[in-house]
Amino acid sequence: MRAVLSGGGTAGHINPALALAEELSARGWEVLFAGTPTGVEAKLAEQAGIPFTGFAASGFNRRKPASLLRGVATIQKSTGAAKRWFSEVEPDVVVAFGGYVCVPVGRAAEALGIPVVVHEQNSVMGMANRYLARRAAAVCLTYEQAASALEGPARQRVIVTGNPVRSSVLSATREEGRALLGVPDDARLLLVTGGSLGARHVNQAVMALKDELMARPDVYVAHVTGRREYDAVRAGLALTPEEQRRWLLFDYQDRMGACMAACDAIVSRAGASSLAEIAALAVPAVLVPFPAATEDHQTVNARALVEAGYAFLVPDAEVEGPAFAEHVLALLDDAQLRERMRQAARAQEGGDAAAKLADAVMAAAR
């Protein structure tokens, strides 16, 4: 059996696809990936050893009609190219994870009678997935409330699977992460990340806590600034040689699973993949949703963890206020609080998301 996975734009669409690829491969399936030629998915699929084929795709600005015309023309051309490719590789099913590239790939599959499965990572469905869900064989969701975007028969095809997490994250250990970072086992470790590009407000808020954090001699900080922010953060912190030993700066970290497993608490944006990994590793969290996310879906995403009892939420506009500092310092200083939050995370379902999604994909193919 052969599956084509498709997604693009952000790692949030790609990481769950890679987790599904691992599960399907373990079940004896062949997996191919369809994405944009220059997107992050091309690199990540190659690193995972998944054959990759690129198709052009572009978004559009509703206020600029010319961009809509260009986008539609690109989709039509790529739909034709995808149909020709499908005629060669003959997949049994196509799985769409979001991003504009899924539209031509999904449309080509529909035209050839190949079943399409949609997986939505966020609490609010993206445009591409919402479009494909109307005729999909199954609509798999991380958050049940995402189904509110669906109408008619599509609602009857909803399956809540959760968001798959890569095995490299699930298998990561505290010992592995501590060795990677050079952090003693008995130290308290705060992990800070704003995503691959960084989050300026988050960086600034954590920088403002430098003196309080460094005043605790057993506290270490692993700070992933984002590539755009690294130089400014390094200059702003002005770490002494002694502080550099405990405040570890990275512009990017490709072993985030190990870092999460090593830490006692995390400060993070609320993207779907980040939250799935935080949940899987039961890491107490302070979440600062990205305010410009479509329909503020990161805030909706984050509330699920807050309501479950293993995260605090601080709006981006308030991140340099007192609540952020109080939550971060409370997590570091109160071991019992951290343990209660870890237990709350472990009590949640979702660790078998990749298996549930693979079951849905296999059922659609049959």
Short mmCIF file of C-alpha atoms in Angstrom, two decimals:
data_model
loop_
_atom_site.label_atom_id
_atom_site.label_comp_id
_atom_site.label_asym_id
_atom_site.label_seq_id
_atom_site.Cartn_x
_atom_site.Cartn_y
_atom_site.Cartn_z
CA MET A 1 0.00 0.00 0.00
CA ARG A 2 1.17 3.52 -0.77
CA ALA A 3 0.27 6.85 0.84
CA VAL A 4 1.06 10.37 -0.29
CA LEU A 5 1.32 12.89 2.53
CA SER A 6 1.03 16.58 1.72
CA GLY A 7 1.56 19.75 3.71
CA GLY A 8 3.61 22.89 3.65
CA GLY A 9 4.34 26.31 4.99
CA THR A 10 5.32 25.58 8.58
CA ALA A 11 6.81 22.77 10.61
CA GLY A 12 3.46 22.61 12.40
CA HIS A 13 2.00 21.00 9.28
CA ILE A 14 5.04 18.83 8.61
CA ASN A 15 5.95 17.28 11.97
CA PRO A 16 2.66 15.38 12.41
CA ALA A 17 2.98 14.19 8.82
CA LEU A 18 6.43 12.81 9.61
CA ALA A 19 5.01 11.10 12.71
CA LEU A 20 2.31 9.47 10.57
CA ALA A 21 4.97 8.44 8.04
CA GLU A 22 6.83 6.59 10.79
CA GLU A 23 3.67 4.78 11.87
CA LEU A 24 2.64 3.81 8.34
CA SER A 25 6.16 2.67 7.46
CA ALA A 26 6.18 0.46 10.56
CA ARG A 27 2.98 -1.12 9.24
CA GLY A 28 4.62 -1.93 5.91
CA TRP A 29 3.35 1.00 3.86
CA GLU A 30 5.33 3.00 1.33
CA VAL A 31 5.14 6.75 2.00
CA LEU A 32 5.75 9.64 -0.41
CA PHE A 33 5.60 13.38 0.31
CA ALA A 34 4.18 16.17 -1.84
CA GLY A 35 4.97 19.77 -0.91
CA THR A 36 6.31 23.03 -2.27
CA PRO A 37 9.76 22.77 -3.87
CA THR A 38 11.42 25.38 -1.65
CA GLY A 39 9.38 24.99 1.54
CA VAL A 40 10.62 23.62 4.86
CA GLU A 41 8.83 20.37 4.01
CA ALA A 42 11.35 19.58 1.25
CA LYS A 43 14.22 19.62 3.73
CA LEU A 44 12.39 17.81 6.53
CA ALA A 45 11.07 15.05 4.25
CA GLU A 46 14.55 14.51 2.85
CA GLN A 47 16.03 14.31 6.35
CA ALA A 48 13.40 11.71 7.22
CA GLY A 49 14.27 9.66 4.12
CA ILE A 50 10.87 10.18 2.47
CA PRO A 51 10.83 10.59 -1.33
CA PHE A 52 9.69 14.15 -2.07
CA THR A 53 7.96 15.71 -5.07
CA GLY A 54 7.43 19.44 -5.32
CA PHE A 55 4.41 21.36 -6.65
CA ALA A 56 4.13 25.13 -6.84
CA ALA A 57 1.49 26.78 -4.66
CA SER A 58 0.82 30.33 -3.55
CA GLY A 59 -1.53 32.14 -1.25
CA PHE A 60 -3.47 35.26 -1.99
CA ASN A 61 -4.52 38.54 -0.44
CA ARG A 62 -8.29 39.05 -0.56
CA ARG A 63 -7.73 42.79 -0.90
CA LYS A 64 -5.59 42.30 -3.99
CA PRO A 65 -7.57 40.62 -6.81
CA ALA A 66 -4.42 40.13 -8.90
CA SER A 67 -2.94 37.87 -6.23
CA LEU A 68 -6.12 35.76 -6.29
CA LEU A 69 -5.86 35.31 -10.05
CA ARG A 70 -2.20 34.31 -9.79
CA GLY A 71 -2.97 31.91 -6.96
CA VAL A 72 -5.80 30.22 -8.85
CA ALA A 73 -3.65 29.88 -11.99
CA THR A 74 -0.85 28.29 -9.96
CA ILE A 75 -3.25 25.86 -8.31
CA GLN A 76 -4.72 24.82 -11.64
CA LYS A 77 -1.29 24.21 -13.15
CA SER A 78 -0.11 22.23 -10.12
CA THR A 79 -3.35 20.21 -10.06
CA GLY A 80 -2.58 19.02 -13.58
CA ALA A 81 1.00 18.18 -12.63
CA ALA A 82 -0.16 16.27 -9.55
CA LYS A 83 -2.65 14.25 -11.60
CA ARG A 84 0.13 13.20 -13.98
CA TRP A 85 2.32 12.25 -11.02
CA PHE A 86 -0.46 10.24 -9.37
CA SER A 87 -0.95 8.33 -12.59
CA GLU A 88 2.67 7.23 -12.25
CA VAL A 89 2.91 6.46 -8.52
CA GLU A 90 -0.70 5.21 -8.04
CA PRO A 91 -1.25 6.01 -4.35
CA ASP A 92 -3.98 4.29 -2.36
CA VAL A 93 -4.70 7.38 -0.28
CA VAL A 94 -3.66 11.02 0.07
CA VAL A 95 -3.38 12.71 3.48
CA ALA A 96 -3.53 16.51 3.65
CA PHE A 97 -2.06 18.30 6.66
CA GLY A 98 -2.62 21.91 5.62
CA GLY A 99 -0.92 24.63 3.64
CA TYR A 100 -1.74 25.88 0.16
CA VAL A 101 0.04 23.00 -1.58
CA CYS A 102 -2.59 20.59 -0.26
CA VAL A 103 -5.23 22.17 -2.49
CA PRO A 104 -3.82 21.09 -5.87
CA VAL A 105 -2.64 17.76 -4.47
CA GLY A 106 -6.03 17.05 -2.91
CA ARG A 107 -7.95 18.20 -5.99
CA ALA A 108 -5.86 15.93 -8.20
CA ALA A 109 -6.59 12.98 -5.93
CA GLU A 110 -10.33 13.71 -5.99
CA ALA A 111 -10.32 13.90 -9.79
CA LEU A 112 -8.72 10.45 -10.00
CA GLY A 113 -10.94 8.84 -7.36
CA ILE A 114 -8.14 8.54 -4.78
CA PRO A 115 -9.50 8.89 -1.22
CA VAL A 116 -8.35 11.98 0.68
CA VAL A 117 -7.93 12.18 4.46
CA VAL A 118 -7.59 15.59 6.09
CA HIS A 119 -5.72 16.14 9.36
CA GLU A 120 -6.19 19.47 11.13
CA GLN A 121 -3.68 20.25 13.86
CA ASN A 122 -5.26 23.43 15.21
CA SER A 123 -8.49 24.27 17.00
CA VAL A 124 -9.52 26.39 13.99
CA MET A 125 -9.42 24.73 10.57
CA GLY A 126 -7.12 26.25 7.97
CA MET A 127 -8.43 27.29 4.57
CA ALA A 128 -6.90 24.40 2.60
CA ASN A 129 -8.15 21.73 4.99
CA ARG A 130 -11.59 23.31 5.21
CA TYR A 131 -11.81 23.23 1.41
CA LEU A 132 -10.72 19.60 1.11
CA ALA A 133 -12.82 18.43 4.07
CA ARG A 134 -16.03 18.88 2.08
CA ARG A 135 -15.30 15.77 0.04
CA ALA A 136 -12.72 13.98 2.21
CA ALA A 137 -13.13 10.34 3.16
CA ALA A 138 -12.24 11.25 6.75
CA VAL A 139 -11.60 14.49 8.63
CA CYS A 140 -9.19 13.88 11.50
CA LEU A 141 -8.92 16.53 14.19
CA THR A 142 -6.68 17.36 17.11
CA TYR A 143 -9.36 19.46 18.79
CA GLU A 144 -13.04 18.55 18.54
CA GLN A 145 -14.07 22.21 18.34
CA ALA A 146 -12.44 22.47 14.91
CA ALA A 147 -15.45 20.59 13.55
CA SER A 148 -17.52 23.77 13.93
CA ALA A 149 -16.10 24.87 10.56
CA LEU A 150 -17.68 21.88 8.81
CA GLU A 151 -21.14 21.58 7.31
CA GLY A 152 -23.37 18.74 6.19
CA PRO A 153 -21.91 15.27 5.52
CA ALA A 154 -18.35 16.36 6.40
CA ARG A 155 -19.35 16.47 10.08
CA GLN A 156 -20.29 12.79 9.91
CA ARG A 157 -16.75 11.91 8.80
CA VAL A 158 -14.96 13.54 11.76
CA ILE A 159 -12.53 11.47 13.84
CA VAL A 160 -10.73 13.05 16.81
CA THR A 161 -7.27 11.49 16.69
CA GLY A 162 -5.10 14.04 18.44
CA ASN A 163 -1.91 15.42 16.93
CA PRO A 164 0.82 12.86 16.12
CA VAL A 165 4.27 13.39 17.63
CA ARG A 166 7.50 12.12 16.12
CA SER A 167 9.14 9.10 17.74
CA SER A 168 12.36 11.07 18.28
CA VAL A 169 10.42 13.34 20.63
CA LEU A 170 8.46 10.56 22.35
CA SER A 171 11.63 8.58 23.03
CA ALA A 172 13.68 11.53 24.30
CA THR A 173 14.91 11.26 27.89
CA ARG A 174 15.92 13.71 30.58
CA GLU A 175 19.37 12.17 30.70
CA GLU A 176 19.84 12.55 26.95
CA GLY A 177 18.77 16.18 27.03
CA ARG A 178 20.87 17.10 30.04
CA ALA A 179 23.93 15.55 28.43
CA LEU A 180 23.24 17.44 25.18
CA LEU A 181 22.98 20.77 26.98
CA GLY A 182 25.63 20.15 29.62
CA VAL A 183 23.19 20.77 32.47
CA PRO A 184 23.67 18.98 35.83
CA ASP A 185 20.97 16.51 36.80
CA ASP A 186 20.17 18.32 40.05
CA ALA A 187 19.82 21.77 38.41
CA ARG A 188 16.52 23.44 37.51
CA LEU A 189 16.22 24.04 33.77
CA LEU A 190 13.95 26.55 32.03
CA LEU A 191 13.51 26.09 28.27
CA VAL A 192 12.47 29.16 26.26
CA THR A 193 11.41 28.95 22.61
CA GLY A 194 9.44 31.16 20.27
CA GLY A 195 9.66 28.98 17.18
CA SER A 196 12.19 28.90 14.34
CA LEU A 197 11.97 32.65 13.67
CA GLY A 198 11.77 33.64 17.32
CA ALA A 199 9.26 35.70 19.29
CA ARG A 200 10.47 39.18 20.17
CA HIS A 201 8.07 39.81 23.03
CA VAL A 202 8.86 36.45 24.62
CA ASN A 203 12.59 37.07 24.28
CA GLN A 204 12.30 40.51 25.83
CA ALA A 205 10.18 39.27 28.72
CA VAL A 206 12.65 36.50 29.56
CA MET A 207 15.58 38.89 29.23
CA ALA A 208 13.90 41.14 31.80
CA LEU A 209 14.01 38.22 34.26
CA LYS A 210 17.74 37.69 33.84
CA ASP A 211 18.78 39.01 37.26
CA GLU A 212 16.11 37.03 39.12
CA LEU A 213 16.88 33.82 37.24
CA MET A 214 20.65 34.12 37.60
CA ALA A 215 20.24 34.89 41.33
CA ARG A 216 19.17 31.26 41.73
CA PRO A 217 22.53 29.45 41.53
CA ASP A 218 21.05 26.11 40.41
CA VAL A 219 18.86 27.56 37.61
CA TYR A 220 19.89 27.10 33.99
CA VAL A 221 18.17 28.62 30.97
CA ALA A 222 18.19 27.05 27.49
CA HIS A 223 17.04 29.95 25.34
CA VAL A 224 16.22 29.32 21.67
CA THR A 225 15.96 32.87 20.37
CA GLY A 226 15.11 32.30 16.71
CA ARG A 227 17.56 33.18 13.97
CA ARG A 228 16.26 36.71 13.46
CA GLU A 229 16.53 37.52 17.15
CA TYR A 230 19.79 35.88 18.19
CA ASP A 231 22.17 38.83 17.82
CA ALA A 232 19.81 41.27 19.53
CA VAL A 233 19.17 38.90 22.43
CA ARG A 234 22.85 38.16 22.90
CA ALA A 235 23.67 41.87 22.97
CA GLY A 236 20.78 42.67 25.27
CA LEU A 237 21.64 39.98 27.80
CA ALA A 238 25.34 40.93 27.93
CA LEU A 239 26.09 37.70 29.77
CA THR A 240 29.25 37.44 31.82
CA PRO A 241 31.43 34.34 31.31
CA GLU A 242 29.92 32.82 34.47
CA GLU A 243 26.38 33.57 33.30
CA GLN A 244 27.12 32.06 29.90
CA ARG A 245 27.73 28.77 31.66
CA ARG A 246 24.11 28.73 32.86
CA TRP A 247 22.30 30.79 30.20
CA LEU A 248 22.63 28.74 27.02
CA LEU A 249 21.78 30.68 23.87
CA PHE A 250 20.80 29.05 20.57
CA ASP A 251 19.51 30.62 17.39
CA TYR A 252 17.89 27.30 16.46
CA GLN A 253 17.67 23.87 18.06
CA ASP A 254 16.99 20.78 15.94
CA ARG A 255 16.82 18.45 18.96
CA MET A 256 13.89 20.10 20.67
CA GLY A 257 12.53 16.79 21.92
CA ALA A 258 15.66 16.16 23.96
CA CYS A 259 15.59 19.75 25.25
CA MET A 260 11.96 19.40 26.32
CA ALA A 261 12.65 16.10 28.05
CA ALA A 262 15.51 17.74 29.94
CA CYS A 263 13.68 20.82 31.19
CA ASP A 264 11.62 21.42 34.32
CA ALA A 265 9.44 24.09 32.68
CA ILE A 266 9.01 25.68 29.28
CA VAL A 267 8.04 29.08 27.89
CA SER A 268 6.60 28.64 24.41
CA ARG A 269 4.29 29.89 21.71
CA ALA A 270 1.14 27.77 21.29
CA GLY A 271 1.55 26.24 17.85
CA ALA A 272 -0.09 22.85 17.44
CA SER A 273 3.11 20.79 17.19
CA SER A 274 4.71 22.54 20.16
CA LEU A 275 1.64 21.86 22.29
CA ALA A 276 1.49 18.22 21.21
CA GLU A 277 5.13 17.76 22.19
CA ILE A 278 4.66 19.59 25.50
CA ALA A 279 1.70 17.33 26.26
CA ALA A 280 3.50 14.15 25.20
CA LEU A 281 6.47 14.90 27.47
CA ALA A 282 4.31 16.34 30.27
CA VAL A 283 6.24 19.60 30.56
CA PRO A 284 4.75 22.36 32.78
CA ALA A 285 4.36 25.36 30.50
CA VAL A 286 3.84 29.09 30.26
CA LEU A 287 2.23 29.66 26.89
CA VAL A 288 2.28 32.95 24.99
CA PRO A 289 0.08 32.52 21.89
CA PHE A 290 1.09 34.27 18.68
CA PRO A 291 -1.53 37.01 18.41
CA ALA A 292 -1.59 37.19 14.60
CA ALA A 293 -2.43 33.50 14.10
CA THR A 294 -5.52 32.96 11.96
CA GLU A 295 -8.68 33.51 14.04
CA ASP A 296 -6.42 33.62 17.12
CA HIS A 297 -6.24 29.84 17.01
CA GLN A 298 -3.11 29.64 19.16
CA THR A 299 -5.04 31.11 22.08
CA VAL A 300 -7.80 28.56 21.56
CA ASN A 301 -5.16 25.82 21.31
CA ALA A 302 -3.53 26.94 24.54
CA ARG A 303 -6.75 27.04 26.54
CA ALA A 304 -7.10 23.27 26.18
CA LEU A 305 -3.84 22.79 28.11
CA VAL A 306 -4.76 25.43 30.68
CA GLU A 307 -8.13 23.80 31.31
CA ALA A 308 -6.42 20.41 31.66
CA GLY A 309 -4.19 21.89 34.36
CA TYR A 310 -0.69 21.78 32.96
CA ALA A 311 -0.12 25.22 31.48
CA PHE A 312 -0.47 28.91 32.21
CA LEU A 313 -1.54 31.32 29.47
CA VAL A 314 -0.24 34.88 29.14
CA PRO A 315 -1.45 37.00 26.19
CA ASP A 316 1.35 38.39 24.04
CA ALA A 317 0.31 41.96 24.88
CA GLU A 318 0.77 41.22 28.59
CA VAL A 319 3.96 39.18 28.44
CA GLU A 320 6.13 41.97 29.85
CA GLY A 321 3.72 42.45 32.76
CA PRO A 322 3.81 40.88 36.24
CA ALA A 323 1.77 37.74 35.46
CA PHE A 324 4.40 36.31 33.13
CA ALA A 325 7.19 36.70 35.67
CA GLU A 326 5.01 35.27 38.44
CA HIS A 327 4.16 32.15 36.44
CA VAL A 328 7.74 31.49 35.31
CA LEU A 329 9.22 31.91 38.77
CA ALA A 330 6.44 29.86 40.37
CA LEU A 331 7.16 26.94 38.07
CA LEU A 332 10.86 27.07 38.87
CA ASP A 333 10.46 27.54 42.62
CA ASP A 334 7.58 25.19 43.39
CA ALA A 335 8.43 21.52 42.80
CA GLN A 336 4.99 20.40 44.00
CA LEU A 337 3.29 22.67 41.47
CA ARG A 338 5.42 21.24 38.69
CA GLU A 339 4.58 17.69 39.73
CA ARG A 340 0.84 18.42 39.85
CA MET A 341 1.03 19.85 36.34
CA ARG A 342 3.03 16.87 35.07
CA GLN A 343 0.44 14.49 36.51
CA ALA A 344 -2.34 16.49 34.85
CA ALA A 345 -0.58 16.21 31.50
CA ARG A 346 -0.03 12.47 31.89
CA ALA A 347 -3.72 12.01 32.61
CA GLN A 348 -4.68 13.28 29.16
CA GLU A 349 -5.28 11.04 26.17
CA GLY A 350 -3.37 11.58 22.94
CA GLY A 351 -0.20 9.53 23.15
CA ASP A 352 -1.56 7.17 20.49
CA ALA A 353 -2.47 9.92 18.02
CA ALA A 354 -0.20 8.55 15.27
CA ALA A 355 -1.78 5.10 15.58
CA LYS A 356 -5.33 6.53 15.53
CA LEU A 357 -4.55 8.62 12.46
CA ALA A 358 -2.92 5.65 10.71
CA ASP A 359 -6.02 3.56 11.42
CA ALA A 360 -8.20 6.23 9.81
CA VAL A 361 -5.91 6.46 6.79
CA MET A 362 -5.90 2.71 6.29
CA ALA A 363 -9.68 2.53 6.60
CA ALA A 364 -10.07 5.26 3.97
CA ALA A 365 -7.71 3.44 1.62
CA ARG A 366 -9.69 0.23 1.94
#
